[in-house]
């Protein structure tokens, strides 16, 4: 553990504790859990709830990290996502703005009451609406964020569809917000249902739950929502206590905040280890989201998550790799069928090609302050991982894959069919075989 003590590892850990929105490698972790063990958690909503809760020091409220036995700096932890279940009955979301004077540089990280000038003030809820969160010290409405255009959505019992609600129904839910949000007992956030937005009533939506945050602890204290190259850029030179340099961001982040909709039940995510024990954490469950999360936010919900973790030694890159469900792969990155392989063999025989490479899908995550830089980051990581040139990765992602947008402004996936022998060389081949039946 971080304090040097040792305790017997456990086969499973149940997580019901949350951070104050800061991932701190020097804070106590839960566990330790044995290599191959199971983590079960009840997660709290991300984004809007924490965004209107000034005492929280980041944009989300993630689970306390778990120490994984045998995970050392320079390794990776492969996380099999066994189950994701939405427990919220309803949520609210929308496109945001940040009113002036309600923060110290960054409304996600350092909310401020402009009347008593308290940073991270304790607050309480009075009534409903966008002025409902009040400062405990002076009674002023504290709102580092406002909803410009928003909606309240409730879900059917099977958690397969949702429906946005008109004003009266949204306000009814807002008056019992914690119940409808199914906030976990350990959560300290104000539910965004309190705002009761209703600008888009009568819209039917599909549910396709996934984890917006899933990864390992950064190697310096960092607000949870900023553990990525795009949001992390807001910390560079910031005027609050969590300011860092560009070099520190690159060195310490682990890109756990991805908002990639393929990080869902059945997928395998491989995450870099930058602190002893890895510190596996999760949060920011989304009921569904289109690529890019272009509104800035989506339907954040409470939910239960089951993960199985496995240590992978000597991982060569500093960011995550994803093995999505086959149905989530771009068309050109799907494994070839037997019929396609047979046609390929005929071409090989005709043209004297002795061997056709065995190929397998892989999705390498890239993050940076903007999408172009994130693509460069993902291409460089893929090249380093597989011992290729960036030019080769570009070609393979063009003819056998795609660049996918996880989140604007700067999270992408470089997804393509890679030579299976290259994956075997870095210990990833068996995950591809498992995932795609190769």
PDB file of C-alpha atoms in Angstrom, residues 3 6 20 25 31 81 99 125 137 144 155 161 208 233 268 276 282 289 295 315 328 330 346 354 372:
ATOM      1  CA  UNK A   3       2.093   3.846   3.327  1.00  0.00           C
ATOM      2  CA  UNK A   6       1.057  -4.961   3.691  1.00  0.00           C
ATOM      3  CA  UNK A  20     -13.467  14.316  -3.225  1.00  0.00           C
ATOM      4  CA  UNK A  25      -1.563   8.548  -5.318  1.00  0.00           C
ATOM      5  CA  UNK A  31      -7.686  -3.672  -1.223  1.00  0.00           C
ATOM      6  CA  UNK A  81     -15.778  -5.200 -17.927  1.00  0.00           C
ATOM      7  CA  UNK A  99     -21.086  32.406 -15.214  1.00  0.00           C
ATOM      8  CA  UNK A 125     -29.968  22.770  -1.649  1.00  0.00           C
ATOM      9  CA  UNK A 137     -21.701  30.650   4.957  1.00  0.00           C
ATOM     10  CA  UNK A 144     -20.119  27.577 -11.332  1.00  0.00           C
ATOM     11  CA  UNK A 155     -35.811   5.435 -17.990  1.00  0.00           C
ATOM     12  CA  UNK A 161     -34.967   3.506 -23.472  1.00  0.00           C
ATOM     13  CA  UNK A 208     -26.335   2.047 -24.164  1.00  0.00           C
ATOM     14  CA  UNK A 233      -4.581  21.014 -20.415  1.00  0.00           C
ATOM     15  CA  UNK A 268     -11.412  -5.175 -22.326  1.00  0.00           C
ATOM     16  CA  UNK A 276       2.544   0.899  -7.215  1.00  0.00           C
ATOM     17  CA  UNK A 282     -14.166   4.194 -12.042  1.00  0.00           C
ATOM     18  CA  UNK A 289     -23.820   8.958 -25.837  1.00  0.00           C
ATOM     19  CA  UNK A 295     -22.989  18.813 -26.097  1.00  0.00           C
ATOM     20  CA  UNK A 315       3.695  -2.413 -20.885  1.00  0.00           C
ATOM     21  CA  UNK A 328     -18.463  -1.588 -31.811  1.00  0.00           C
ATOM     22  CA  UNK A 330     -15.513   0.308 -37.419  1.00  0.00           C
ATOM     23  CA  UNK A 346      -6.977 -17.236 -53.904  1.00  0.00           C
ATOM     24  CA  UNK A 354       3.467 -16.969 -49.587  1.00  0.00           C
ATOM     25  CA  UNK A 372      -5.495  16.892 -34.266  1.00  0.00           C
TER      26      UNK A 372
END
